[in-house]
mmCIF file with all atom_site columns, C-alpha atoms in Angstrom:
data_model
loop_
_atom_site.group_PDB
_atom_site.id
_atom_site.type_symbol
_atom_site.label_atom_id
_atom_site.label_alt_id
_atom_site.label_comp_id
_atom_site.label_asym_id
_atom_site.label_entity_id
_atom_site.label_seq_id
_atom_site.pdbx_PDB_ins_code
_atom_site.Cartn_x
_atom_site.Cartn_y
_atom_site.Cartn_z
_atom_site.occupancy
_atom_site.B_iso_or_equiv
_atom_site.pdbx_formal_charge
_atom_site.auth_seq_id
_atom_site.auth_comp_id
_atom_site.auth_asym_id
_atom_site.auth_atom_id
_atom_site.pdbx_PDB_model_num
ATOM 1   C CA . UNK A 1 1   ? 10.496 -47.650 74.591 1.00 82.00 ? 22  UNK A CA 1
ATOM 2   C CA . UNK A 1 2   ? 12.957 -46.382 74.178 1.00 89.00 ? 23  UNK A CA 1
ATOM 3   C CA . UNK A 1 3   ? 16.883 -46.874 73.275 1.00 94.00 ? 24  UNK A CA 1
ATOM 4   C CA . UNK A 1 4   ? 19.758 -46.057 73.414 1.00 95.00 ? 25  UNK A CA 1
ATOM 5   C CA . UNK A 1 5   ? 23.494 -46.729 70.714 1.00 94.00 ? 26  UNK A CA 1
ATOM 6   C CA . UNK A 1 6   ? 26.980 -45.779 72.382 1.00 95.00 ? 27  UNK A CA 1
ATOM 7   C CA . UNK A 1 7   ? 29.571 -45.578 70.498 1.00 96.00 ? 28  UNK A CA 1
ATOM 8   C CA . UNK A 1 8   ? 33.008 -43.289 70.502 1.00 97.00 ? 29  UNK A CA 1
ATOM 9   C CA . UNK A 1 9   ? 34.891 -45.022 72.534 1.00 97.00 ? 30  UNK A CA 1
ATOM 10  C CA . UNK A 1 10  ? 38.165 -46.452 72.677 1.00 97.00 ? 31  UNK A CA 1
ATOM 11  C CA . UNK A 1 11  ? 41.957 -46.680 73.720 1.00 98.00 ? 32  UNK A CA 1
ATOM 12  C CA . UNK A 1 12  ? 44.317 -43.522 73.949 1.00 98.00 ? 33  UNK A CA 1
ATOM 13  C CA . UNK A 1 13  ? 47.004 -41.923 76.049 1.00 98.00 ? 34  UNK A CA 1
ATOM 14  C CA . UNK A 1 14  ? 46.887 -39.864 78.763 1.00 98.00 ? 35  UNK A CA 1
ATOM 15  C CA . UNK A 1 15  ? 46.082 -35.780 77.803 1.00 98.00 ? 36  UNK A CA 1
ATOM 16  C CA . UNK A 1 16  ? 44.231 -37.532 75.079 1.00 98.00 ? 37  UNK A CA 1
ATOM 17  C CA . UNK A 1 17  ? 40.302 -36.574 73.342 1.00 98.00 ? 38  UNK A CA 1
ATOM 18  C CA . UNK A 1 18  ? 37.028 -38.991 72.954 1.00 98.00 ? 39  UNK A CA 1
ATOM 19  C CA . UNK A 1 19  ? 33.739 -38.049 71.439 1.00 98.00 ? 40  UNK A CA 1
ATOM 20  C CA . UNK A 1 20  ? 31.545 -40.259 73.493 1.00 98.00 ? 41  UNK A CA 1
ATOM 21  C CA . UNK A 1 21  ? 27.924 -40.673 70.936 1.00 98.00 ? 42  UNK A CA 1
ATOM 22  C CA . UNK A 1 22  ? 24.134 -41.822 72.128 1.00 97.00 ? 43  UNK A CA 1
ATOM 23  C CA . UNK A 1 23  ? 22.333 -42.094 69.544 1.00 96.00 ? 44  UNK A CA 1
ATOM 24  C CA . UNK A 1 24  ? 18.804 -42.472 70.379 1.00 94.00 ? 45  UNK A CA 1
ATOM 25  C CA . UNK A 1 25  ? 14.896 -44.083 69.344 1.00 91.00 ? 46  UNK A CA 1
ATOM 26  C CA . UNK A 1 26  ? 11.729 -43.990 69.950 1.00 84.00 ? 47  UNK A CA 1
ATOM 27  C CA . UNK A 1 27  ? 10.471 -42.307 72.913 1.00 79.00 ? 48  UNK A CA 1
ATOM 28  C CA . UNK A 1 28  ? 10.763 -37.955 72.939 1.00 84.00 ? 49  UNK A CA 1
ATOM 29  C CA . UNK A 1 29  ? 13.715 -37.169 72.522 1.00 87.00 ? 50  UNK A CA 1
ATOM 30  C CA . UNK A 1 30  ? 13.309 -32.833 74.507 1.00 85.00 ? 51  UNK A CA 1
ATOM 31  C CA . UNK A 1 31  ? 11.460 -34.860 77.204 1.00 89.00 ? 52  UNK A CA 1
ATOM 32  C CA . UNK A 1 32  ? 14.789 -36.578 78.713 1.00 93.00 ? 53  UNK A CA 1
ATOM 33  C CA . UNK A 1 33  ? 16.982 -35.891 81.360 1.00 95.00 ? 54  UNK A CA 1
ATOM 34  C CA . UNK A 1 34  ? 19.718 -37.834 79.842 1.00 96.00 ? 55  UNK A CA 1
ATOM 35  C CA . UNK A 1 35  ? 23.143 -38.000 81.386 1.00 98.00 ? 56  UNK A CA 1
ATOM 36  C CA . UNK A 1 36  ? 27.191 -40.407 81.426 1.00 98.00 ? 57  UNK A CA 1
ATOM 37  C CA . UNK A 1 37  ? 27.854 -42.684 84.688 1.00 98.00 ? 58  UNK A CA 1
ATOM 38  C CA . UNK A 1 38  ? 31.657 -44.223 84.419 1.00 98.00 ? 59  UNK A CA 1
ATOM 39  C CA . UNK A 1 39  ? 31.951 -47.536 85.972 1.00 98.00 ? 60  UNK A CA 1
ATOM 40  C CA . UNK A 1 40  ? 35.385 -49.623 85.917 1.00 97.00 ? 61  UNK A CA 1
ATOM 41  C CA . UNK A 1 41  ? 34.883 -53.260 88.216 1.00 92.00 ? 62  UNK A CA 1
ATOM 42  C CA . UNK A 1 42  ? 34.440 -53.509 92.644 1.00 91.00 ? 63  UNK A CA 1
ATOM 43  C CA . UNK A 1 43  ? 33.390 -49.608 92.408 1.00 94.00 ? 64  UNK A CA 1
ATOM 44  C CA . UNK A 1 44  ? 29.692 -48.260 92.035 1.00 96.00 ? 65  UNK A CA 1
ATOM 45  C CA . UNK A 1 45  ? 28.857 -46.907 88.875 1.00 96.00 ? 66  UNK A CA 1
ATOM 46  C CA . UNK A 1 46  ? 29.338 -42.894 88.707 1.00 97.00 ? 67  UNK A CA 1
ATOM 47  C CA . UNK A 1 47  ? 27.295 -40.363 87.155 1.00 98.00 ? 68  UNK A CA 1
ATOM 48  C CA . UNK A 1 48  ? 30.349 -37.501 85.662 1.00 98.00 ? 69  UNK A CA 1
ATOM 49  C CA . UNK A 1 49  ? 27.960 -35.038 83.562 1.00 98.00 ? 70  UNK A CA 1
ATOM 50  C CA . UNK A 1 50  ? 24.129 -34.840 82.753 1.00 98.00 ? 71  UNK A CA 1
ATOM 51  C CA . UNK A 1 51  ? 21.973 -32.084 81.027 1.00 97.00 ? 72  UNK A CA 1
ATOM 52  C CA . UNK A 1 52  ? 18.154 -31.870 82.237 1.00 96.00 ? 73  UNK A CA 1
ATOM 53  C CA . UNK A 1 53  ? 15.329 -30.875 79.986 1.00 93.00 ? 74  UNK A CA 1
ATOM 54  C CA . UNK A 1 54  ? 15.962 -28.221 80.859 1.00 93.00 ? 75  UNK A CA 1
ATOM 55  C CA . UNK A 1 55  ? 18.723 -27.041 79.625 1.00 92.00 ? 76  UNK A CA 1
ATOM 56  C CA . UNK A 1 56  ? 20.920 -27.646 83.203 1.00 97.00 ? 77  UNK A CA 1
ATOM 57  C CA . UNK A 1 57  ? 23.880 -29.304 83.007 1.00 98.00 ? 78  UNK A CA 1
ATOM 58  C CA . UNK A 1 58  ? 25.946 -30.442 86.000 1.00 98.00 ? 79  UNK A CA 1
ATOM 59  C CA . UNK A 1 59  ? 29.920 -32.374 86.194 1.00 98.00 ? 80  UNK A CA 1
ATOM 60  C CA . UNK A 1 60  ? 31.051 -33.645 89.242 1.00 98.00 ? 81  UNK A CA 1
ATOM 61  C CA . UNK A 1 61  ? 34.328 -32.116 90.163 1.00 97.00 ? 82  UNK A CA 1
ATOM 62  C CA . UNK A 1 62  ? 36.509 -33.994 88.732 1.00 96.00 ? 83  UNK A CA 1
ATOM 63  C CA . UNK A 1 63  ? 35.752 -33.946 85.315 1.00 98.00 ? 84  UNK A CA 1
ATOM 64  C CA . UNK A 1 64  ? 34.953 -30.299 84.791 1.00 98.00 ? 85  UNK A CA 1
ATOM 65  C CA . UNK A 1 65  ? 36.438 -28.444 82.978 1.00 98.00 ? 86  UNK A CA 1
ATOM 66  C CA . UNK A 1 66  ? 37.759 -31.318 80.796 1.00 98.00 ? 87  UNK A CA 1
ATOM 67  C CA . UNK A 1 67  ? 34.698 -32.872 79.509 1.00 98.00 ? 88  UNK A CA 1
ATOM 68  C CA . UNK A 1 68  ? 32.110 -31.628 78.130 1.00 98.00 ? 89  UNK A CA 1
ATOM 69  C CA . UNK A 1 69  ? 28.305 -32.615 77.701 1.00 98.00 ? 90  UNK A CA 1
ATOM 70  C CA . UNK A 1 70  ? 26.221 -32.078 74.592 1.00 97.00 ? 91  UNK A CA 1
ATOM 71  C CA . UNK A 1 71  ? 23.314 -32.737 72.647 1.00 95.00 ? 92  UNK A CA 1
ATOM 72  C CA . UNK A 1 72  ? 21.338 -32.951 69.829 1.00 94.00 ? 93  UNK A CA 1
ATOM 73  C CA . UNK A 1 73  ? 17.755 -33.335 69.741 1.00 90.00 ? 94  UNK A CA 1
ATOM 74  C CA . UNK A 1 74  ? 17.403 -32.584 65.066 1.00 91.00 ? 95  UNK A CA 1
ATOM 75  C CA . UNK A 1 75  ? 19.361 -35.778 65.793 1.00 93.00 ? 96  UNK A CA 1
ATOM 76  C CA . UNK A 1 76  ? 18.476 -37.348 68.971 1.00 93.00 ? 97  UNK A CA 1
ATOM 77  C CA . UNK A 1 77  ? 21.557 -37.687 70.250 1.00 95.00 ? 98  UNK A CA 1
ATOM 78  C CA . UNK A 1 78  ? 24.450 -36.833 73.970 1.00 97.00 ? 99  UNK A CA 1
ATOM 79  C CA . UNK A 1 79  ? 27.897 -36.793 73.395 1.00 98.00 ? 100 UNK A CA 1
ATOM 80  C CA . UNK A 1 80  ? 29.954 -36.335 75.691 1.00 98.00 ? 101 UNK A CA 1
ATOM 81  C CA . UNK A 1 81  ? 33.705 -34.714 74.352 1.00 98.00 ? 102 UNK A CA 1
ATOM 82  C CA . UNK A 1 82  ? 37.145 -35.858 77.048 1.00 98.00 ? 103 UNK A CA 1
ATOM 83  C CA . UNK A 1 83  ? 39.060 -33.823 76.257 1.00 98.00 ? 104 UNK A CA 1
ATOM 84  C CA . UNK A 1 84  ? 42.974 -33.929 78.645 1.00 98.00 ? 105 UNK A CA 1
ATOM 85  C CA . UNK A 1 85  ? 42.343 -37.670 79.367 1.00 98.00 ? 106 UNK A CA 1
ATOM 86  C CA . UNK A 1 86  ? 43.378 -39.844 82.554 1.00 98.00 ? 107 UNK A CA 1
ATOM 87  C CA . UNK A 1 87  ? 44.615 -43.132 83.700 1.00 97.00 ? 108 UNK A CA 1
ATOM 88  C CA . UNK A 1 88  ? 41.812 -42.620 85.640 1.00 97.00 ? 109 UNK A CA 1
ATOM 89  C CA . UNK A 1 89  ? 39.271 -41.640 83.491 1.00 98.00 ? 110 UNK A CA 1
ATOM 90  C CA . UNK A 1 90  ? 39.284 -45.277 82.428 1.00 98.00 ? 111 UNK A CA 1
ATOM 91  C CA . UNK A 1 91  ? 35.716 -47.193 82.614 1.00 98.00 ? 112 UNK A CA 1
ATOM 92  C CA . UNK A 1 92  ? 32.869 -48.294 81.006 1.00 98.00 ? 113 UNK A CA 1
ATOM 93  C CA . UNK A 1 93  ? 30.686 -45.035 79.633 1.00 98.00 ? 114 UNK A CA 1
ATOM 94  C CA . UNK A 1 94  ? 26.927 -45.665 80.212 1.00 98.00 ? 115 UNK A CA 1
ATOM 95  C CA . UNK A 1 95  ? 25.007 -43.114 78.667 1.00 97.00 ? 116 UNK A CA 1
ATOM 96  C CA . UNK A 1 96  ? 21.451 -42.520 80.785 1.00 97.00 ? 117 UNK A CA 1
ATOM 97  C CA . UNK A 1 97  ? 17.342 -40.501 79.895 1.00 95.00 ? 118 UNK A CA 1
ATOM 98  C CA . UNK A 1 98  ? 15.708 -40.635 81.973 1.00 94.00 ? 119 UNK A CA 1
ATOM 99  C CA . UNK A 1 99  ? 11.898 -39.164 82.258 1.00 92.00 ? 120 UNK A CA 1
ATOM 100 C CA . UNK A 1 100 ? 9.512  -39.128 85.279 1.00 89.00 ? 121 UNK A CA 1
ATOM 101 C CA . UNK A 1 101 ? 7.654  -42.725 84.845 1.00 89.00 ? 122 UNK A CA 1
ATOM 102 C CA . UNK A 1 102 ? 11.727 -44.689 84.385 1.00 91.00 ? 123 UNK A CA 1
ATOM 103 C CA . UNK A 1 103 ? 15.045 -44.420 82.829 1.00 94.00 ? 124 UNK A CA 1
ATOM 104 C CA . UNK A 1 104 ? 16.693 -46.330 79.838 1.00 95.00 ? 125 UNK A CA 1
ATOM 105 C CA . UNK A 1 105 ? 20.404 -47.174 79.856 1.00 96.00 ? 126 UNK A CA 1
ATOM 106 C CA . UNK A 1 106 ? 23.143 -47.732 76.871 1.00 95.00 ? 127 UNK A CA 1
ATOM 107 C CA . UNK A 1 107 ? 24.983 -51.426 76.508 1.00 96.00 ? 128 UNK A CA 1
ATOM 108 C CA . UNK A 1 108 ? 28.271 -48.944 78.039 1.00 97.00 ? 129 UNK A CA 1
ATOM 109 C CA . UNK A 1 109 ? 31.105 -48.169 75.540 1.00 97.00 ? 130 UNK A CA 1
ATOM 110 C CA . UNK A 1 110 ? 34.798 -48.756 76.600 1.00 98.00 ? 131 UNK A CA 1
ATOM 111 C CA . UNK A 1 111 ? 37.349 -45.919 77.675 1.00 98.00 ? 132 UNK A CA 1
ATOM 112 C CA . UNK A 1 112 ? 40.783 -47.309 78.100 1.00 98.00 ? 133 UNK A CA 1
ATOM 113 C CA . UNK A 1 113 ? 43.371 -43.640 78.765 1.00 98.00 ? 134 UNK A CA 1
ATOM 114 C CA . UNK A 1 114 ? 47.090 -45.603 79.076 1.00 97.00 ? 135 UNK A CA 1
ATOM 115 C CA . UNK A 1 115 ? 50.254 -44.964 77.372 1.00 93.00 ? 136 UNK A CA 1
#
């Protein structure tokens, strides 16, 4: 059983930066495909960035060049560095760990971008 705990959300002005962290406990960290999703009310949860166990990294077009996903296997932590934030980045951000037998979600952390 894997437990995930996100942190790092908050309120920033447009153009600002935040760094989200997701600490995992349990399981073999390096074997998981990891991702950050975001959700706003009345919309489906959206994949933002993923870092696969192979090391492959993918981003949605909207965040390319602004967001960076990374991980620290020794610390069992995956990060999302978010720069040049826009109001449309406002959402609850969730980390997700996935393997062939299932997936796990964190509780979410709110990111609000406004003047």
